mmCIF file of C-alpha atoms in Angstrom:
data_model
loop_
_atom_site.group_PDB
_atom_site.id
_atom_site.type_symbol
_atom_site.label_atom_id
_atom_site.label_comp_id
_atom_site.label_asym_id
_atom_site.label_seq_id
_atom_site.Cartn_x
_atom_site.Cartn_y
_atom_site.Cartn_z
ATOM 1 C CA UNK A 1 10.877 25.119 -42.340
ATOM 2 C CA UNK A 2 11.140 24.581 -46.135
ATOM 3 C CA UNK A 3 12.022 28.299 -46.053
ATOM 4 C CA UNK A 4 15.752 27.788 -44.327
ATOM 5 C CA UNK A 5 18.465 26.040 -46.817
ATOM 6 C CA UNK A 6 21.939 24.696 -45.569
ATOM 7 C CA UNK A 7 24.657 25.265 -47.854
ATOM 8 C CA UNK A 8 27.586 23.014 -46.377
ATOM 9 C CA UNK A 9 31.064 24.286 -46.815
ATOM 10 C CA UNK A 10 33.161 26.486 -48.984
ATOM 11 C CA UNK A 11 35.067 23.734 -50.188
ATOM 12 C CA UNK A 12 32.076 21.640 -51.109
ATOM 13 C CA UNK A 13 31.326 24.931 -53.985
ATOM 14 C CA UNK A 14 35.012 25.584 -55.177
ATOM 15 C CA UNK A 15 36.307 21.897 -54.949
ATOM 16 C CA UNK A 16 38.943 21.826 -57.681
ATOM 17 C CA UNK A 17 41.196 24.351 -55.927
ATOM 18 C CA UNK A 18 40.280 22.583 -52.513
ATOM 19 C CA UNK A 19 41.319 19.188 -53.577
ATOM 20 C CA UNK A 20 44.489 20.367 -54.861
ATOM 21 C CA UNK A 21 46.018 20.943 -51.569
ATOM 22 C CA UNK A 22 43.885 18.670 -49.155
ATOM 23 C CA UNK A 23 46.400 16.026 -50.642
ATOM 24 C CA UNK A 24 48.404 13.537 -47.352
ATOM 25 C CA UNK A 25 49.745 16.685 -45.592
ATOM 26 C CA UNK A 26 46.627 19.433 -45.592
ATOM 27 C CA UNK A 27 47.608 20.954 -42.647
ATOM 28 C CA UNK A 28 50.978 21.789 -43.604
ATOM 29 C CA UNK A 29 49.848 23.284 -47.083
ATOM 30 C CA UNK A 30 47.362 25.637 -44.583
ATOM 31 C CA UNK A 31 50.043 26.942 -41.725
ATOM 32 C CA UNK A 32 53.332 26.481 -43.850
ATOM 33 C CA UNK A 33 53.261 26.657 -47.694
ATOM 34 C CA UNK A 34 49.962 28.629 -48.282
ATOM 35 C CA UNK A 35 49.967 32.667 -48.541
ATOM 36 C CA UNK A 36 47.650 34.931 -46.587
ATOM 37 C CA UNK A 37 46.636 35.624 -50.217
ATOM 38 C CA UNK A 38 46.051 32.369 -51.607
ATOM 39 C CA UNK A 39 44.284 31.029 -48.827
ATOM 40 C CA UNK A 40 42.089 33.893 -48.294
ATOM 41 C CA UNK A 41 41.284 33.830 -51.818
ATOM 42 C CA UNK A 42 39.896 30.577 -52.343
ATOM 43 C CA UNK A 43 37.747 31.367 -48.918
ATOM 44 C CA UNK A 44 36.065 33.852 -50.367
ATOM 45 C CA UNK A 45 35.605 32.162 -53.818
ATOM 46 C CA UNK A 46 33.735 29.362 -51.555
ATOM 47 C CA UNK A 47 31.529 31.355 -49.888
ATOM 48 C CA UNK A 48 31.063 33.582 -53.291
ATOM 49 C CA UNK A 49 29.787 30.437 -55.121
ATOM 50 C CA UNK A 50 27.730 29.134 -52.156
ATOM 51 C CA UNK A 51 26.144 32.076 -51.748
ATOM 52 C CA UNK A 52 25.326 32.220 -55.222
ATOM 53 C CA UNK A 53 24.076 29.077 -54.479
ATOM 54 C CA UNK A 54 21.334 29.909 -52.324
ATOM 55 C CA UNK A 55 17.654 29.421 -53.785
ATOM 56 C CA UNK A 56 15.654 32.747 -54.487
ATOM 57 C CA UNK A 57 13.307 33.134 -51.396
ATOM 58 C CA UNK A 58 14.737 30.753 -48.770
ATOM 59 C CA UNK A 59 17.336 31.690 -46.529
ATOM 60 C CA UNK A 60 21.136 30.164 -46.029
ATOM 61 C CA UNK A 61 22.306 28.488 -43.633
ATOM 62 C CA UNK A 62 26.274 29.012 -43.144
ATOM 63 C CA UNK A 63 27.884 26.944 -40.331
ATOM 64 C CA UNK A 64 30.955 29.333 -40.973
ATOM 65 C CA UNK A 65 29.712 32.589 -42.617
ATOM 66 C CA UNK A 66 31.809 35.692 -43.690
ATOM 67 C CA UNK A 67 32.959 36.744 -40.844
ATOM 68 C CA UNK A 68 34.231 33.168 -39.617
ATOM 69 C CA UNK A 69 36.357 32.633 -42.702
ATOM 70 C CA UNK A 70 38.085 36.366 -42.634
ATOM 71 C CA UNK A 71 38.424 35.156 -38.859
ATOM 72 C CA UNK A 72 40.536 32.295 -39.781
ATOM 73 C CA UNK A 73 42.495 33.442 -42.318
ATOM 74 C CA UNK A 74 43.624 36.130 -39.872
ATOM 75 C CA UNK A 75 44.326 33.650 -37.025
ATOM 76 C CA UNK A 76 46.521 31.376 -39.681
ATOM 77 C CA UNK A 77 48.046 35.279 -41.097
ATOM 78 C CA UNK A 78 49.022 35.605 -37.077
ATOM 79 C CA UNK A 79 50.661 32.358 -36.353
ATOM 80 C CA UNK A 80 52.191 32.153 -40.067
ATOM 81 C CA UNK A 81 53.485 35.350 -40.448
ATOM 82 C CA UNK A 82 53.943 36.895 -36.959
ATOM 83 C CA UNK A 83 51.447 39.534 -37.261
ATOM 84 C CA UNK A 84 49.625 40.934 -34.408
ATOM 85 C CA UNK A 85 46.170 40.431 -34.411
ATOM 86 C CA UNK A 86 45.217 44.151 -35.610
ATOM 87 C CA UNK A 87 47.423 43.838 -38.496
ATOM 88 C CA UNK A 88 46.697 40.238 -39.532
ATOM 89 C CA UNK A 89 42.992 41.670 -39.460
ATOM 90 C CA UNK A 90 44.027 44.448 -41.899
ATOM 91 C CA UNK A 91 45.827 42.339 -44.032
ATOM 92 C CA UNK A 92 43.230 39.900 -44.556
ATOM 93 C CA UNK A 93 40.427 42.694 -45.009
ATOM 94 C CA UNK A 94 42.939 44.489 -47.354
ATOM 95 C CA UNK A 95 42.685 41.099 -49.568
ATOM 96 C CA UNK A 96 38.902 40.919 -49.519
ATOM 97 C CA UNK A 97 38.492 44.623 -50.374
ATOM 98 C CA UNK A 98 34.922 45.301 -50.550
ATOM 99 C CA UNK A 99 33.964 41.339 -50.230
ATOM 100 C CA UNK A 100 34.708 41.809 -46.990
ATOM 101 C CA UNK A 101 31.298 43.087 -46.391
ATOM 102 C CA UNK A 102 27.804 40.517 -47.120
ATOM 103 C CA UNK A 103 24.854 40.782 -46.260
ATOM 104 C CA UNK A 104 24.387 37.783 -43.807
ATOM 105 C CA UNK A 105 23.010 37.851 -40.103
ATOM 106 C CA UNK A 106 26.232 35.987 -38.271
ATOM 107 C CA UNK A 107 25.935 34.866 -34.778
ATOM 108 C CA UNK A 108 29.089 33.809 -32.986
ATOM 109 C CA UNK A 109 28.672 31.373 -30.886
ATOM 110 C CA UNK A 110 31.764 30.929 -27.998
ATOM 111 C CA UNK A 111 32.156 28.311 -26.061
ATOM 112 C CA UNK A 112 33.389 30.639 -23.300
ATOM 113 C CA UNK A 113 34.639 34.525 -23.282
ATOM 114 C CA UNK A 114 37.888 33.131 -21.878
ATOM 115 C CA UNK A 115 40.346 31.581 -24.192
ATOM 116 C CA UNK A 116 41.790 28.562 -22.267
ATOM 117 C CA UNK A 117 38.113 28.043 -20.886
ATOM 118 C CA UNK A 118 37.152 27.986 -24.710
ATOM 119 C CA UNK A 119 40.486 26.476 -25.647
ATOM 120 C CA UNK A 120 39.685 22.995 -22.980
ATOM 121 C CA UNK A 121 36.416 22.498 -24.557
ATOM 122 C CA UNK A 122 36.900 22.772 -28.117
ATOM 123 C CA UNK A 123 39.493 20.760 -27.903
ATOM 124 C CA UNK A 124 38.061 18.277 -25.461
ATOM 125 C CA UNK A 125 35.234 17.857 -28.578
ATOM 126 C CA UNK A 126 37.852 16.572 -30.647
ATOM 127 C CA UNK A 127 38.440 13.529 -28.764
ATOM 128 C CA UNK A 128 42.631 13.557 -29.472
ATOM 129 C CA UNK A 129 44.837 15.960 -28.547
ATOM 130 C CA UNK A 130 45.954 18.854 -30.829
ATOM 131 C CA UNK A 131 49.431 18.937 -31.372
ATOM 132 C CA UNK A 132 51.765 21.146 -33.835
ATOM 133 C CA UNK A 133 50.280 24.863 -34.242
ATOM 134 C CA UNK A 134 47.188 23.959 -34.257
ATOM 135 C CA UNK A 135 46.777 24.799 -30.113
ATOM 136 C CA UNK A 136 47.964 28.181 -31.047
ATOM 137 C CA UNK A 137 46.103 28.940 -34.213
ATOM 138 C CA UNK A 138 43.204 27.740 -32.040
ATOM 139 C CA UNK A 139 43.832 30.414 -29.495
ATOM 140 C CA UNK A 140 44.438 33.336 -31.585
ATOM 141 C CA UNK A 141 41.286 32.489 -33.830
ATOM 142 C CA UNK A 142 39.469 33.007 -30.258
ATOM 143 C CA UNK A 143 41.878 36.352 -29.472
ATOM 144 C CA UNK A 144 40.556 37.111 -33.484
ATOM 145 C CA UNK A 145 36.691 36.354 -33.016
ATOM 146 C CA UNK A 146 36.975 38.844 -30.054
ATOM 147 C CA UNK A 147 38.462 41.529 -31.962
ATOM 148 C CA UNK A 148 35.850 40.975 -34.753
ATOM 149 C CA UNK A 149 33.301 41.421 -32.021
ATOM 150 C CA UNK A 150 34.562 44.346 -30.496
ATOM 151 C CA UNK A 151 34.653 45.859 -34.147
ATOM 152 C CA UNK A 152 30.630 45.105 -34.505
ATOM 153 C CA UNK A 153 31.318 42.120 -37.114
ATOM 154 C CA UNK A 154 28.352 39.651 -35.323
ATOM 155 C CA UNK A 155 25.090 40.903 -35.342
ATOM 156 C CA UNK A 156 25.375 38.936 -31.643
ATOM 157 C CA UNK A 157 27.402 37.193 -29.203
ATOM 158 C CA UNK A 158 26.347 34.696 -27.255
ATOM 159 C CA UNK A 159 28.858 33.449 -24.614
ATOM 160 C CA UNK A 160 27.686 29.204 -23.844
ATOM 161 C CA UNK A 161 29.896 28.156 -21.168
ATOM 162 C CA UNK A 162 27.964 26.526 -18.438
ATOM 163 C CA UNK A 163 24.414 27.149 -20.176
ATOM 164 C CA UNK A 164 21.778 24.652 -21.939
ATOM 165 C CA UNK A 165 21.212 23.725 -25.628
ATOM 166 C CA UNK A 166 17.788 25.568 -24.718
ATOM 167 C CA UNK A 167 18.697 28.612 -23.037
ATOM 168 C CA UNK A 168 22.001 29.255 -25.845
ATOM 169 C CA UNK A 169 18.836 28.759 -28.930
ATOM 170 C CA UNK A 170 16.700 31.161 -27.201
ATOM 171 C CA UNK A 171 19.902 33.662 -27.263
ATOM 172 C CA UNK A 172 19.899 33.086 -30.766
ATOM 173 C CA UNK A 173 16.467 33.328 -31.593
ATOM 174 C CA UNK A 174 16.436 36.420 -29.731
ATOM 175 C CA UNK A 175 18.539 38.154 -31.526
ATOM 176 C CA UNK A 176 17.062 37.016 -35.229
ATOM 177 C CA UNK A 177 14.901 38.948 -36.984
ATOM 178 C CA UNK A 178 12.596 36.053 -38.179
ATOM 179 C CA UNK A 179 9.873 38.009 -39.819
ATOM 180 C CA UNK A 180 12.297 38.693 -42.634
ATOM 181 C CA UNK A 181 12.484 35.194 -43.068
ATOM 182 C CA UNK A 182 8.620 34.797 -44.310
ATOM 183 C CA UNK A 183 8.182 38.412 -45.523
ATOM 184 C CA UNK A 184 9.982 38.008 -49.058
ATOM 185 C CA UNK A 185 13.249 40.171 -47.804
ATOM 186 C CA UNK A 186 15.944 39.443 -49.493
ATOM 187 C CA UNK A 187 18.475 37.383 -47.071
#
């Protein structure tokens, strides 16, 4: 599938910035000292250079695409800043301005429609409890993702509580257009 190419993280194309604040207390730079501005910034800067990136002909492969990132800079605008959902959303889209809108097929994957449902088993993949805000960034991303959804921001949903490895990649498959991928579409 020579025709597919992952492109890893944001950070991993914008480093300098990235290294900056991943210093002994990252966690606190992202929910207490960043701005909405600043953080969403150097998200988008990421996925701007890993986009650019991306080999002429062969398509990306985003483990977090656009959508994801605007999706956690508004769950880290709601617990930072107080916001409701709807106008961390608008902030955060506000910021991007018209980068808010690529050309990328995204897929959300959720580990359940419910929250705490989806809440137990992300965090039960960690292996160690979350403590500090993380629990409730981790909910409102989910509240955020939904919202997203409901606003036609995935090109699909696919709910995977209780379902396969098989049945949750034919879901996906499903809803890919894969002749693009061998047609010479741009991707």
């Amino acid at each position: 599938m020579g025709v597919f190419q992952p492109l890893g993280a944001v950070h991993e194309h914008d480093p300098e910035p990235w290294a900056r604040v991943a210093g002994s207390d990252y966690a606190r730079w992202w929910f207490e000292t960043s701005t909405t501005v600043e953080l969403t910034e150097m998200l988008l800067v990421g996925h701007a250079e890993r986009a650019a990136a991306r080999e002429a002909g062969r398509t990306g492969l985003l483990d977090r695409g656009l959508p994801m990132l605007l999706a956690v800079a508004t769950a880290t605008c709601v617990v930072k800043d107080g916001l409701t959902v709807g106008e961390a959303f608008k902030t955060v889209t506000d910021i991007a301005g018209s980068r808010a809108v690529a050309p990328e097929t995204s897929v959300l994957l959720l580990p359940s429609l419910d929250a705490e449902r989806s809440y137990a088993v992300t965090s039960a993949r960690e292996g160690r409890p979350w403590t500090g805000i993380y629990p409730a960034f981790q909910k409102t991303l989910h509240a955020v993702l939904l919202h997203q959804a409901e606003h036609g921001a995935y090109t699909a949903v696919v709910d995977c509580e209780d379902r396969s490895l098989d049945d949750v990649h034919g879901d996906v498959i499903a809803h890919l257009d894969l002749s693009r991928l061998t047609d010479g579409s741009p991707r």
